[in-house]
mmCIF file of C-alpha atoms in Angstrom:
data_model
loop_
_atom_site.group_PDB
_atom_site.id
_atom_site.type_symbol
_atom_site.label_atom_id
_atom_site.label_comp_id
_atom_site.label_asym_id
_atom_site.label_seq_id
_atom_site.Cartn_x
_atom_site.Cartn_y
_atom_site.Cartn_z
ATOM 1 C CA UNK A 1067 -54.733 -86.149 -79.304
ATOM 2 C CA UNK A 1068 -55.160 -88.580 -76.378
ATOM 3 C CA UNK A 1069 -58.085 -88.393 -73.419
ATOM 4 C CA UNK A 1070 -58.669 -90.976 -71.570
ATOM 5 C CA UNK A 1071 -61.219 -90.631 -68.966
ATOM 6 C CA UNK A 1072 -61.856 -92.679 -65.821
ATOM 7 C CA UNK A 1073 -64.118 -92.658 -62.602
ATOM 8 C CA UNK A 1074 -62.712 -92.216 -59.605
ATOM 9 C CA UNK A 1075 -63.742 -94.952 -56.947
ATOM 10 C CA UNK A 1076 -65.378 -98.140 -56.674
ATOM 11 C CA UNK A 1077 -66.363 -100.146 -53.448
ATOM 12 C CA UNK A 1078 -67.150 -103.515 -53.857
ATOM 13 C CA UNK A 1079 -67.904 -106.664 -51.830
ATOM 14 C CA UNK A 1080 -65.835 -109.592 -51.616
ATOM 15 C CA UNK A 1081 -66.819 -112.178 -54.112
ATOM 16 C CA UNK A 1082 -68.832 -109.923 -55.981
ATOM 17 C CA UNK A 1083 -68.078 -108.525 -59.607
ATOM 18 C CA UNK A 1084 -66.209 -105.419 -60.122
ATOM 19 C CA UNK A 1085 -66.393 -103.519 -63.065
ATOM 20 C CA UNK A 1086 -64.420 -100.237 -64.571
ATOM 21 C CA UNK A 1087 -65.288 -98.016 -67.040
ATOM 22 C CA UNK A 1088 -62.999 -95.757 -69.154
ATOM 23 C CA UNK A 1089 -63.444 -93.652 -72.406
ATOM 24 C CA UNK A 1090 -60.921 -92.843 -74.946
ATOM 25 C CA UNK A 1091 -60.662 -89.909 -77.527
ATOM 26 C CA UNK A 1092 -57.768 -91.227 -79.981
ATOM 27 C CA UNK A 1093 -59.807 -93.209 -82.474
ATOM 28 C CA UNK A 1094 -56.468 -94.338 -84.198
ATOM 29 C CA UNK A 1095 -55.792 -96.435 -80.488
ATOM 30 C CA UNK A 1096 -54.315 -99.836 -81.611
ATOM 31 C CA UNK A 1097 -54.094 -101.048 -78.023
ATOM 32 C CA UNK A 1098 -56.044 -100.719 -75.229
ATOM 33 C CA UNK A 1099 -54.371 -101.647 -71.606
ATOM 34 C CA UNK A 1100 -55.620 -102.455 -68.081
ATOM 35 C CA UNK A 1101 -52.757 -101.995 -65.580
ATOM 36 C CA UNK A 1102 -53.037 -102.608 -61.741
ATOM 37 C CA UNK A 1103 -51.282 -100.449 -59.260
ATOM 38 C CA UNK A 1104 -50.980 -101.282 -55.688
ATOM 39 C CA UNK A 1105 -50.045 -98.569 -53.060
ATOM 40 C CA UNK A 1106 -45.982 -97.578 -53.393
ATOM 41 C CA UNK A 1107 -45.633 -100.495 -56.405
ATOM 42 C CA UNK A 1108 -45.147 -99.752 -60.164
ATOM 43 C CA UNK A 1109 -48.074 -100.925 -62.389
ATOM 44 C CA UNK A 1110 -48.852 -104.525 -63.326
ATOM 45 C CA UNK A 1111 -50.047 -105.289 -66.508
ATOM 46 C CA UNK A 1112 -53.520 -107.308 -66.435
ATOM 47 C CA UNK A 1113 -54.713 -107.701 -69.907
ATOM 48 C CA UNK A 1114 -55.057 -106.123 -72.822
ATOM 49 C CA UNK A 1115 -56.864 -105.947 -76.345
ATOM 50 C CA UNK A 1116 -56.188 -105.406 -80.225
ATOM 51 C CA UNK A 1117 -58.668 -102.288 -81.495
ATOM 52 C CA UNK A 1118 -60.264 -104.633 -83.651
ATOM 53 C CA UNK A 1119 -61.802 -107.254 -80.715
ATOM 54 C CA UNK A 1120 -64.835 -106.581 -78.700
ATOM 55 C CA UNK A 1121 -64.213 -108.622 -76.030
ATOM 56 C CA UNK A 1122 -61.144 -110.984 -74.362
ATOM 57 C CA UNK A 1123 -61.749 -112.879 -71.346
ATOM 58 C CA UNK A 1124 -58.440 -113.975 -69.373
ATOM 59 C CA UNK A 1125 -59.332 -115.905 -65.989
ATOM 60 C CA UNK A 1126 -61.381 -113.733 -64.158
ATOM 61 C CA UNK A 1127 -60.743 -110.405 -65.891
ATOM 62 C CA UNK A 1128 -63.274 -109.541 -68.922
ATOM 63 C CA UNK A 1129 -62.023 -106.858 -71.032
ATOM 64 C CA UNK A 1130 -65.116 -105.031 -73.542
ATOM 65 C CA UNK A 1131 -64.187 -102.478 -76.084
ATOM 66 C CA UNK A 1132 -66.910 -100.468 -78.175
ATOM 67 C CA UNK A 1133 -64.645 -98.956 -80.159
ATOM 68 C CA UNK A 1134 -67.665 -97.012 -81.637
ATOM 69 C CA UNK A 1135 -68.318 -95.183 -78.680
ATOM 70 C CA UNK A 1136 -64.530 -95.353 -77.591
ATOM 71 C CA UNK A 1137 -65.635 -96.955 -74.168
ATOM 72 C CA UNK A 1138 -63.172 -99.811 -72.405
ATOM 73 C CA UNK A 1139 -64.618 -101.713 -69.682
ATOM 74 C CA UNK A 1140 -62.920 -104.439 -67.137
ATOM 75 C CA UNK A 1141 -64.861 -106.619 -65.242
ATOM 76 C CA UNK A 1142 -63.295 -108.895 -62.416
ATOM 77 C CA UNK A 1143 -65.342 -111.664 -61.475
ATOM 78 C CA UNK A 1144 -65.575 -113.511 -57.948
ATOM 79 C CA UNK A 1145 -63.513 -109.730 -56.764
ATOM 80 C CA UNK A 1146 -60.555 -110.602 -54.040
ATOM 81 C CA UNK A 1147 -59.293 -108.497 -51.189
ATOM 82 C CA UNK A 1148 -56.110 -108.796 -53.373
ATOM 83 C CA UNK A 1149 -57.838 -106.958 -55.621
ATOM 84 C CA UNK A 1150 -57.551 -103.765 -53.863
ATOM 85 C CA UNK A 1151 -55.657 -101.546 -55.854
ATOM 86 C CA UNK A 1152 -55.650 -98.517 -58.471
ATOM 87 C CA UNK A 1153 -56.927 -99.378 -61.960
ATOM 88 C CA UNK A 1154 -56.007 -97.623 -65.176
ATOM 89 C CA UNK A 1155 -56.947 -97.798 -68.376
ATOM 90 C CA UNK A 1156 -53.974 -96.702 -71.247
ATOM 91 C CA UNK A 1157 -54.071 -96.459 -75.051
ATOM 92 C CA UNK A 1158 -51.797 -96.529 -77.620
ATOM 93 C CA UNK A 1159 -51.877 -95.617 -81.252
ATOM 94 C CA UNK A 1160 -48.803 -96.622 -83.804
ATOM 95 C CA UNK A 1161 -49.983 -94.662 -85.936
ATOM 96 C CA UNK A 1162 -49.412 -91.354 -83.733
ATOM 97 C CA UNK A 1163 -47.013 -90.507 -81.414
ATOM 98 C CA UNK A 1164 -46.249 -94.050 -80.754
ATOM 99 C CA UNK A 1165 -46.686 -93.453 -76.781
ATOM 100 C CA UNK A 1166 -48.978 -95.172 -73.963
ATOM 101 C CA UNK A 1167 -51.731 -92.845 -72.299
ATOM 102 C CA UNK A 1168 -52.971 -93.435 -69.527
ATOM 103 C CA UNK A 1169 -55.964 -92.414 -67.434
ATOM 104 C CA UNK A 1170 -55.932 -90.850 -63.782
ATOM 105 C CA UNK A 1171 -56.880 -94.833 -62.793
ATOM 106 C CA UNK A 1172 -60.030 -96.099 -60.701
ATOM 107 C CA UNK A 1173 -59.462 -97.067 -56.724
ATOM 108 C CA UNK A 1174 -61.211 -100.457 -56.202
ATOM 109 C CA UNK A 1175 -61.633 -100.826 -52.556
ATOM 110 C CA UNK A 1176 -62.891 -104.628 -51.848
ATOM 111 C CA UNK A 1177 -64.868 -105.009 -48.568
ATOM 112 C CA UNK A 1178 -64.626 -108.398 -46.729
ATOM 113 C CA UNK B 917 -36.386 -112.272 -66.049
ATOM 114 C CA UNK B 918 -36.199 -109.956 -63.303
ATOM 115 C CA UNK B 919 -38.387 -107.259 -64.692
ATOM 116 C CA UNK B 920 -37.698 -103.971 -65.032
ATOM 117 C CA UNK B 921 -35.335 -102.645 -61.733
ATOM 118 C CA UNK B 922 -34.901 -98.881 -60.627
ATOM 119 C CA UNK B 923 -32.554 -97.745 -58.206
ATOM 120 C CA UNK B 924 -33.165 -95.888 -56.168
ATOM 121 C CA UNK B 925 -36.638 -96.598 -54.557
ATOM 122 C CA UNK B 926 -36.604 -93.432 -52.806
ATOM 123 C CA UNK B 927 -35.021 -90.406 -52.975
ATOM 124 C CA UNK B 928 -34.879 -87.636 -50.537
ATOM 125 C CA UNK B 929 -33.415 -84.533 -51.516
ATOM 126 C CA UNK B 930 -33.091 -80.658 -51.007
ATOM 127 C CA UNK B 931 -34.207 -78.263 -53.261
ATOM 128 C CA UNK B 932 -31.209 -76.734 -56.317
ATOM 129 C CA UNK B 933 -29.411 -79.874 -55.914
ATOM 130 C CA UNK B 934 -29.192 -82.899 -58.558
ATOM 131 C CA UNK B 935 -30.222 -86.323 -58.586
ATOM 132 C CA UNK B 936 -29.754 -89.258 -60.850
ATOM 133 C CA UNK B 937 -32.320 -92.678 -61.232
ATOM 134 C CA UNK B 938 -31.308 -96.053 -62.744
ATOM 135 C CA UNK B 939 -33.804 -98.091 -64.513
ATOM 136 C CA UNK B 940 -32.634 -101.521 -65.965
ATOM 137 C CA UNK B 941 -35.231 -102.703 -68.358
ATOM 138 C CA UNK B 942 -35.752 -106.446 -69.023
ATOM 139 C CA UNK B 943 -32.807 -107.496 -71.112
ATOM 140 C CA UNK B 944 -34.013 -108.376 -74.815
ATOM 141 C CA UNK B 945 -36.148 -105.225 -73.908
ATOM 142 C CA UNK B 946 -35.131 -102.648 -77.266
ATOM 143 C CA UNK B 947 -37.912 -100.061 -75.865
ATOM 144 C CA UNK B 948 -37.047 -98.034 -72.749
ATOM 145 C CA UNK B 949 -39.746 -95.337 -71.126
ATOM 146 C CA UNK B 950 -39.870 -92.374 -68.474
ATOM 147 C CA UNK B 951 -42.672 -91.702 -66.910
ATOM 148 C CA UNK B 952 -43.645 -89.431 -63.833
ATOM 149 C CA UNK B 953 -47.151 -89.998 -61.316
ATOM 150 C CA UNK B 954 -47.723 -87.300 -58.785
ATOM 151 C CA UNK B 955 -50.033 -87.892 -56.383
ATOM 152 C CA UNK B 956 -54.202 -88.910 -57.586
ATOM 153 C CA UNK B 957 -53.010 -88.712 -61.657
ATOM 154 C CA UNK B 958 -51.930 -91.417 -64.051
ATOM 155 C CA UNK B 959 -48.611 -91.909 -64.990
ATOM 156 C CA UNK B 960 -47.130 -88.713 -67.293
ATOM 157 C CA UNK B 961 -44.927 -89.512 -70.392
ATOM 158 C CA UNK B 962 -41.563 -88.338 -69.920
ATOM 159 C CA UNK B 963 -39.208 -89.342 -72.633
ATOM 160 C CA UNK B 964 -38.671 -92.555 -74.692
ATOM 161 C CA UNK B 965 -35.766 -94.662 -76.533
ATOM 162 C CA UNK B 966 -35.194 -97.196 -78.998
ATOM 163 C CA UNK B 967 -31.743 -99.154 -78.576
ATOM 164 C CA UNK B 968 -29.617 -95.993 -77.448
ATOM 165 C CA UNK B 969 -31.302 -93.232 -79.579
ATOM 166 C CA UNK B 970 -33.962 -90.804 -77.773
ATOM 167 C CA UNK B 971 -36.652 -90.990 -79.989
ATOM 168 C CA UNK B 972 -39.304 -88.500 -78.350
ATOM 169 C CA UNK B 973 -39.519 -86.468 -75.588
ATOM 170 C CA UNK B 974 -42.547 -84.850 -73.661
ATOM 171 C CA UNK B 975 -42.936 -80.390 -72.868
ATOM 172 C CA UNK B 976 -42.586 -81.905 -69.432
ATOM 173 C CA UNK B 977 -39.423 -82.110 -69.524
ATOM 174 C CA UNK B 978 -37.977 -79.328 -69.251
ATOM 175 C CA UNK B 979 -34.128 -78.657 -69.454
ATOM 176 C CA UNK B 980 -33.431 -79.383 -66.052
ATOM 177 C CA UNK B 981 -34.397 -83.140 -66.999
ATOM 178 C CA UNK B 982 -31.917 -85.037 -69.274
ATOM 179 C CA UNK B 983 -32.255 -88.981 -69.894
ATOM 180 C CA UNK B 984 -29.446 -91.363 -71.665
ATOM 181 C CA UNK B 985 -29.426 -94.943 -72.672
ATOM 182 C CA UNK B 986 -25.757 -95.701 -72.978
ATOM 183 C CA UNK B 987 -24.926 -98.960 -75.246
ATOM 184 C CA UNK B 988 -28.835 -98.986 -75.417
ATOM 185 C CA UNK B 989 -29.486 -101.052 -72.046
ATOM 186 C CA UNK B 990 -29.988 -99.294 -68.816
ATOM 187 C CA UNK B 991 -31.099 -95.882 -68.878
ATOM 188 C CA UNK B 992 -30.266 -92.719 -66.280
ATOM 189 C CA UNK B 993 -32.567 -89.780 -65.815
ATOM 190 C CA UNK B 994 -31.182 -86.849 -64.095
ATOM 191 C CA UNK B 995 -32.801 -83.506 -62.716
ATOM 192 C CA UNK B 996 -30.852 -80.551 -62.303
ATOM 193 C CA UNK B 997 -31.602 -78.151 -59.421
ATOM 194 C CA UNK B 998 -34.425 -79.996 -57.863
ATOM 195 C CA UNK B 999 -37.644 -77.638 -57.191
ATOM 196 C CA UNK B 1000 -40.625 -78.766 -54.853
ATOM 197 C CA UNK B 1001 -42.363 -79.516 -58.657
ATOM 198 C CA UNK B 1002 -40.332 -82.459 -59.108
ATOM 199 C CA UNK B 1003 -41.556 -84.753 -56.250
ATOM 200 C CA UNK B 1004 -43.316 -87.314 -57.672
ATOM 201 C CA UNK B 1005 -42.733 -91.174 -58.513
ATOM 202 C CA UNK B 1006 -40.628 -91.720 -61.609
ATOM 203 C CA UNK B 1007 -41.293 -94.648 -63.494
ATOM 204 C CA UNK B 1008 -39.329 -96.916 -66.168
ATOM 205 C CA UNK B 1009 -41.059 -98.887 -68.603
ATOM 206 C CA UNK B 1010 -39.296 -101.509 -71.155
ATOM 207 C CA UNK B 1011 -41.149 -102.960 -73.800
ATOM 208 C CA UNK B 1012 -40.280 -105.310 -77.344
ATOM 209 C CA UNK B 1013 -41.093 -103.354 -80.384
ATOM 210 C CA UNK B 1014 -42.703 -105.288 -83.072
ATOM 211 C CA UNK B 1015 -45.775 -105.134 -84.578
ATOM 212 C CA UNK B 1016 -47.878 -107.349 -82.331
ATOM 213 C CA UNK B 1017 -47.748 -104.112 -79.582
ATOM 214 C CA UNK B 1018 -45.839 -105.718 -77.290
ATOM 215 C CA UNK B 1019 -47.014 -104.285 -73.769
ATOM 216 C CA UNK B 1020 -44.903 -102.195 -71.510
ATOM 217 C CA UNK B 1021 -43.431 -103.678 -68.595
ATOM 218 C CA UNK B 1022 -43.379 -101.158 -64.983
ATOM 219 C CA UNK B 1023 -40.866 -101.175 -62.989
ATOM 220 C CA UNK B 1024 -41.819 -100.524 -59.024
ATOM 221 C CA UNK B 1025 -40.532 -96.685 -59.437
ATOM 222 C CA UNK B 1026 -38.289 -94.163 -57.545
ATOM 223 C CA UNK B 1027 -40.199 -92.197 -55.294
ATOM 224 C CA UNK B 1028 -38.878 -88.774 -55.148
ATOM 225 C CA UNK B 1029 -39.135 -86.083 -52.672
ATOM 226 C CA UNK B 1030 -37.521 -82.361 -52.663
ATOM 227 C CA UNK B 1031 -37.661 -80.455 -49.629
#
């Protein structure tokens, strides 16, 4: 079934890097999501990766899977008051019940 | 492309009566999803279709909850006799099926509230 597992806060400083961890228990997870979710908005889509990558870098957002351990990290580089927001991780397998999972998300609070 | 667009944002309503959300997905969008986020927890799948067909639904919802996707574009979700449970923000989600795994696409929600 699906489990996907995130910690709960994160403070950072402005202009340094931010990083967010989640785990994942469906090892038949085809894609792995990062979504953004500012307060009383819907959820933005950052990136995302194919199960069979290890790492994608889009602009300043660094997305590592270890698919061995099941472990998703984002990293935001150069972090933005902008960046203020909710994370989550989701998976999805195609192979299963074809649905996206998501995790209960990681508040990012960037300090000026 | 507009993005996905739900209707109403928020919804205030009293407990045993009914209430119906609108989500329009993007328009070559095939995929449409429910979701629900209460307070603190990810979003909760609710129900999902392909074109106008309901392909899977969630034990969350229950039979108070019913969902269409007339002519398999925008989508309705309706709860019967509201309880103090249902308050949370409903979501729609529209994605492309094909086998790349084309992402879904949020829309900014209805927020719900039953007094």
């Amino acid at each position: 079934g699906e489990d996907v597992e995130q910690s709960l806060f994160l403070s950072v400083r402005e202009g340094d890097s931010s990083v967010i961890n989640c785990t994942y228990t469906d090892s038949s997870s085809t894609y792995l999501y990062w979504y953004k979710q500012e307060p009383g908005a819907g959820l933005q889509l950052l990136t995302y990766i194919f199960s069979n990558m290890d790492m994608k870098q889009d602009q300043r957002l660094t997305v590592l899977l270890n698919k061995k351990d099941k472990h998703l990290s984002l990293r935001i580089a150069d972090t933005q008051t902008g960046d203020s927001a909710i994370y989550f991780c989701a998976e999805i397998s195609y192979y299963g019940n074809n649905r996206l999972a998501f995790g209960k998300g990681n508040q990012v609070v960037v300090i000026p | 492309d507009t993005g996905v667009s739900q209707d109403p944002r928020h919804k205030i309503t009293k407990r045993g009566q009914n209430v119906t959300f609108r989500c329009d997905p993007i328009s070559e969008h095939n995929r449409l999803y429910w979701y629900r986020q209460t307070l603190g927890q990810g979003p909760e799948f609710l129900t999902y279709f392909q074109n106008e067909a309901q392909l899977e639904k969630s034990r969350l919802l229950s039979d108070r909850f019913s969902a269409e996707r007339p002519k398999g574009s925008f989508s309705t979700l309706e709860i019967q006799r509201t309880e103090q449970g249902d308050s949370a923000m409903y979501l729609c989600a529209s994605s492309l099926e094909d086998r790349g795994g084309s992402p879904l696409h949020f829309g900014n929600g209805t927020r719900l509230t039953v007094t």
